[in-house]
CSV table of C-alpha atoms and ligand atoms in Angstrom, one decimal:
chain,number,residue,atom,x,y,z
T,29,MET,CA,-6.1,-7.9,-14.3
T,30,ILE,CA,-8.2,-4.8,-13.8
T,31,HIS,CA,-6.2,-2.2,-12.3
T,32,GLU,CA,-7.2,1.3,-11.1
T,33,ILE,CA,-5.4,3.9,-9.9
T,34,LEU,CA,-6.8,6.9,-8.1
T,35,PRO,CA,-5.2,9.2,-6.6
T,36,VAL,CA,-7.5,10.2,-3.0
T,37,GLY,CA,-7.4,12.7,-0.4
T,38,PRO,CA,-5.6,15.7,0.1
T,39,LEU,CA,-2.2,14.1,0.0
T,40,GLN,CA,-3.3,12.2,-3.2
T,41,CYS,CA,-2.5,8.6,-1.6
T,42,ASN,CA,-2.4,6.3,-5.0
T,43,CYS,CA,-5.2,3.7,-4.0
T,44,SER,CA,-5.2,0.7,-6.3
T,45,ILE,CA,-8.5,-1.0,-7.2
T,46,ILE,CA,-7.1,-4.5,-8.6
T,47,GLY,CA,-10.0,-6.8,-10.4
T,48,ASP,CA,-9.6,-10.3,-11.5
T,49,LYS,CA,-11.5,-10.5,-15.1
T,50,ALA,CA,-12.5,-13.9,-14.9
T,51,SER,CA,-14.3,-13.8,-11.5
T,52,ARG,CA,-15.0,-10.1,-10.6
T,53,GLU,CA,-13.0,-10.5,-7.5
T,54,ALA,CA,-11.2,-7.6,-6.4
T,55,MET,CA,-8.9,-5.9,-3.5
T,56,VAL,CA,-8.2,-2.6,-2.8
T,57,ILE,CA,-5.1,-1.2,-1.4
T,58,ASP,CA,-4.8,2.0,0.4
T,59,PRO,CA,-8.7,3.6,0.6
T,60,GLY,CA,-7.4,6.6,2.1
T,61,ASP,CA,-10.1,8.9,1.2
T,62,ASP,CA,-13.0,9.7,-1.5
T,63,ILE,CA,-14.4,6.4,-0.8
T,64,ALA,CA,-17.6,7.3,-3.3
T,65,ASP,CA,-14.9,7.6,-6.2
T,66,VAL,CA,-13.3,4.3,-5.2
T,67,LEU,CA,-16.8,2.7,-5.1
T,68,ALA,CA,-18.1,4.2,-8.4
T,69,LEU,CA,-14.9,2.4,-10.0
T,70,ILE,CA,-15.6,-0.6,-8.2
T,71,HIS,CA,-19.3,-0.6,-9.9
T,72,LYS,CA,-18.1,0.4,-12.8
T,73,HIS,CA,-16.3,-2.8,-13.4
T,74,ASN,CA,-18.9,-4.5,-11.9
T,75,LEU,CA,-16.3,-6.0,-8.9
T,76,GLN,CA,-17.2,-7.3,-5.4
T,77,VAL,CA,-14.6,-6.2,-3.1
T,78,LYS,CA,-12.7,-9.2,-1.0
T,79,GLN,CA,-9.9,-7.6,0.5
T,80,ILE,CA,-9.0,-4.2,2.0
T,81,VAL,CA,-5.4,-3.9,2.4
T,82,VAL,CA,-3.2,-1.3,4.1
T,83,THR,CA,0.3,-0.8,3.3
T,84,HIS,CA,0.8,1.5,6.7
T,85,ALA,CA,-1.4,3.1,9.3
T,86,HIS,CA,-1.2,6.8,8.1
T,87,ILE,CA,-4.2,8.5,7.7
T,88,ASP,CA,-4.2,9.3,4.1
T,89,HIS,CA,-3.7,5.5,3.6
T,90,VAL,CA,-6.4,4.0,5.8
T,91,GLY,CA,-8.6,6.9,6.7
T,92,GLY,CA,-11.2,5.5,4.2
T,93,ALA,CA,-10.9,1.9,5.3
T,94,MET,CA,-13.8,1.7,8.0
T,95,LYS,CA,-16.4,3.2,5.2
T,96,LEU,CA,-15.1,1.0,2.3
T,97,ARG,CA,-15.7,-1.9,4.5
T,98,ALA,CA,-19.1,-1.2,5.5
T,99,ALA,CA,-19.8,-0.3,1.7
T,100,THR,CA,-18.4,-3.8,1.0
T,101,GLY,CA,-18.0,-6.3,3.8
T,102,ALA,CA,-14.4,-7.0,2.9
T,103,PRO,CA,-12.0,-7.3,5.9
T,104,ILE,CA,-9.2,-4.9,6.5
T,105,LEU,CA,-6.1,-6.0,6.6
T,106,LEU,CA,-2.8,-4.2,8.1
T,107,ASN,CA,0.6,-5.8,9.5
T,108,GLN,CA,0.1,-5.5,13.6
T,109,ASN,CA,3.5,-3.8,13.7
T,110,ASP,CA,1.5,-0.3,12.9
T,111,TYR,CA,-1.3,-1.0,15.6
T,112,THR,CA,0.2,1.7,17.7
T,113,LEU,CA,0.0,3.9,14.7
T,114,LEU,CA,-3.3,3.2,14.0
T,115,LYS,CA,-4.4,4.4,17.4
T,116,MET,CA,-2.9,7.9,16.8
T,117,LEU,CA,-5.1,8.6,13.7
T,118,ASP,CA,-6.9,11.7,15.5
T,119,VAL,CA,-3.2,13.0,15.9
T,120,GLN,CA,-2.2,12.2,12.6
T,121,ALA,CA,-5.4,14.3,11.3
T,122,ALA,CA,-4.1,17.4,13.3
T,123,TRP,CA,-0.7,16.8,11.4
T,124,ILE,CA,-2.0,17.7,8.1
T,125,GLY,CA,-5.1,19.6,9.3
T,126,VAL,CA,-8.0,17.3,8.4
T,127,PRO,CA,-11.1,15.8,10.0
T,128,PRO,CA,-10.1,12.8,12.3
T,129,PRO,CA,-11.5,9.7,10.4
T,130,GLY,CA,-12.6,7.8,13.3
T,131,LYS,CA,-11.5,4.4,14.8
T,132,VAL,CA,-10.1,1.8,12.7
T,133,ASP,CA,-10.9,-2.0,13.2
T,134,ILE,CA,-8.5,-4.3,11.8
T,135,ASP,CA,-9.8,-7.8,11.1
T,136,HIS,CA,-6.3,-9.3,10.6
T,137,SER,CA,-2.5,-8.7,10.4
T,138,ILE,CA,-0.7,-9.6,7.5
T,139,GLY,CA,2.8,-10.2,7.2
T,140,GLU,CA,5.5,-11.9,5.6
T,141,LEU,CA,4.8,-14.7,3.0
T,142,ASP,CA,1.3,-14.3,3.5
T,143,LYS,CA,-0.8,-14.3,0.2
T,144,VAL,CA,-3.4,-12.1,-0.5
T,145,HIS,CA,-5.9,-13.1,-3.6
T,146,ALA,CA,-8.7,-11.5,-5.6
T,147,GLY,CA,-10.0,-14.4,-7.4
T,148,SER,CA,-7.0,-16.2,-9.7
T,149,LEU,CA,-4.7,-12.8,-8.9
T,150,ILE,CA,-2.4,-13.6,-5.8
T,151,ALA,CA,0.0,-10.9,-4.2
T,152,GLN,CA,3.0,-11.6,-2.1
T,153,VAL,CA,3.2,-9.9,1.4
T,154,MET,CA,6.9,-8.1,2.0
T,155,GLN,CA,7.5,-6.7,5.1
T,156,THR,CA,9.6,-3.6,4.5
T,157,PRO,CA,9.8,-1.7,7.8
T,158,GLY,CA,11.4,1.9,7.7
T,159,HIS,CA,8.6,4.4,7.0
T,160,THR,CA,6.8,3.3,9.7
T,161,GLU,CA,7.6,-0.3,11.8
T,162,GLY,CA,4.7,-2.2,10.0
T,163,SER,CA,4.8,-0.8,6.5
T,164,ILE,CA,4.2,-3.7,3.7
T,165,CYS,CA,4.8,-3.8,0.3
T,166,LEU,CA,2.2,-6.4,-2.1
T,167,TYR,CA,3.9,-8.2,-5.1
T,168,PHE,CA,2.1,-9.7,-7.7
T,169,PRO,CA,4.7,-12.2,-9.5
T,170,ALA,CA,2.9,-13.3,-12.3
T,171,GLN,CA,2.3,-9.7,-13.4
T,172,LYS,CA,5.8,-8.3,-11.8
T,173,LYS,CA,3.9,-5.6,-10.6
T,174,LEU,CA,4.7,-4.0,-6.9
T,175,ILE,CA,2.6,-1.7,-4.7
T,176,ALA,CA,5.1,0.0,-2.6
T,177,GLY,CA,3.3,2.1,-0.2
T,178,ASP,CA,5.5,4.8,0.9
T,179,THR,CA,8.6,2.4,1.0
T,180,LEU,CA,9.6,3.8,-2.5
T,181,PHE,CA,8.7,6.1,-4.5
T,182,ALA,CA,10.3,7.3,-8.6
T,183,GLY,CA,13.3,9.1,-7.7
T,184,SER,CA,12.7,8.8,-3.8
T,185,ILE,CA,12.2,7.0,-0.7
T,186,GLY,CA,9.6,7.4,2.2
T,187,ARG,CA,10.3,9.5,4.8
T,188,THR,CA,11.4,8.5,8.2
T,189,ASP,CA,11.4,11.1,10.7
T,190,LEU,CA,7.7,10.2,11.3
T,191,PRO,CA,6.8,8.3,14.7
T,192,GLY,CA,8.0,4.7,14.3
T,193,GLY,CA,10.2,5.6,10.9
T,194,SER,CA,14.1,4.4,10.7
T,195,PHE,CA,16.1,5.6,7.9
T,196,GLU,CA,18.6,2.5,8.4
T,197,LYS,CA,15.4,-0.1,8.5
T,198,ILE,CA,14.0,1.7,5.6
T,199,ILE,CA,17.6,1.5,3.5
T,200,SER,CA,17.9,-2.4,4.6
T,201,SER,CA,14.0,-3.2,3.1
T,202,LEU,CA,15.0,-1.4,-0.1
T,203,HIS,CA,18.2,-3.5,-0.5
T,204,GLU,CA,17.3,-6.6,0.7
T,205,LYS,CA,13.6,-6.7,-0.3
T,206,LEU,CA,12.8,-4.5,-3.2
T,207,LEU,CA,16.1,-4.3,-5.2
T,208,ALA,CA,15.8,-8.2,-4.9
T,209,LEU,CA,12.9,-8.2,-7.5
T,210,PRO,CA,13.4,-8.0,-11.5
T,211,ASP,CA,14.0,-4.7,-13.1
T,212,GLU,CA,11.0,-5.1,-15.3
T,213,THR,CA,8.9,-5.0,-12.2
T,214,ILE,CA,6.1,-2.2,-12.4
T,215,VAL,CA,6.3,-0.2,-9.1
T,216,VAL,CA,2.9,1.7,-7.9
T,217,PRO,CA,4.2,4.2,-5.2
T,218,GLY,CA,2.1,5.5,-2.5
T,219,HIS,CA,1.9,8.9,-4.0
T,220,GLY,CA,3.2,10.0,-7.7
T,221,PRO,CA,4.0,8.6,-10.8
T,222,LEU,CA,4.7,5.0,-11.8
T,223,THR,CA,8.5,3.6,-12.1
T,224,SER,CA,10.3,0.1,-12.2
T,225,ILE,CA,12.7,-1.4,-9.9
T,226,GLY,CA,15.1,-1.0,-12.6
T,227,GLU,CA,14.5,2.6,-13.4
T,228,GLU,CA,15.1,2.9,-9.6
T,229,ARG,CA,18.2,0.7,-9.4
T,230,ASP,CA,19.9,2.6,-11.9
T,231,SER,CA,19.1,6.1,-10.8
T,232,ASN,CA,17.3,6.6,-7.3
T,233,PRO,CA,20.2,8.3,-5.2
T,234,PHE,CA,18.8,6.8,-2.0
T,235,LEU,CA,19.5,3.2,-3.9
T,236,GLN,CA,23.3,3.8,-5.0
T,237,LYS,CA,26.1,1.3,-4.0
T,238,SER,CA,28.4,4.0,-2.2
M,14,ZN,ZN1,2.9,7.5,5.0
């Protein structure tokens, strides 16, 4: 598995480029910004992007999706429960003081138990509402790797005070879905350093049983 993690944009969203070494097919997850840098890595590895997956409709994760689609022809996938948030990209741009990225069109919605492929690499979609209503995580069972979006961070969890957020829902997503994964699962959060399910199960203050 080729896996490049590139922090993009002013909020340094972790954009993942995941490629299959045999077929050179790839998926890009959370192309928030800096699409020229994303494309340079895609060309460096001689990859063909087949899917653009967005973990949730916050501007720092989705802002560059249309540019990447224009450059690669790959469809953009997002859970439909975030379509309302996606219509607020101008408002979101004002929150963080960046230019509005324009309208983003979703090619289709993905939800629980859907699978996303890049060649022989397969990711299972897990719906993990809480940070936003349509937040998803992508789990690669063969590689025991989780792309967590803004649901889980090293030592913390996603904020739930923005529109569509729910603390109750994120806690239940974390306990019922993410903590069901094996301890050795590598977690790539939407921002900041990598961690593992075991590490977070042991030490993340939000995941301790009271
Ligand atoms: Zn977010």
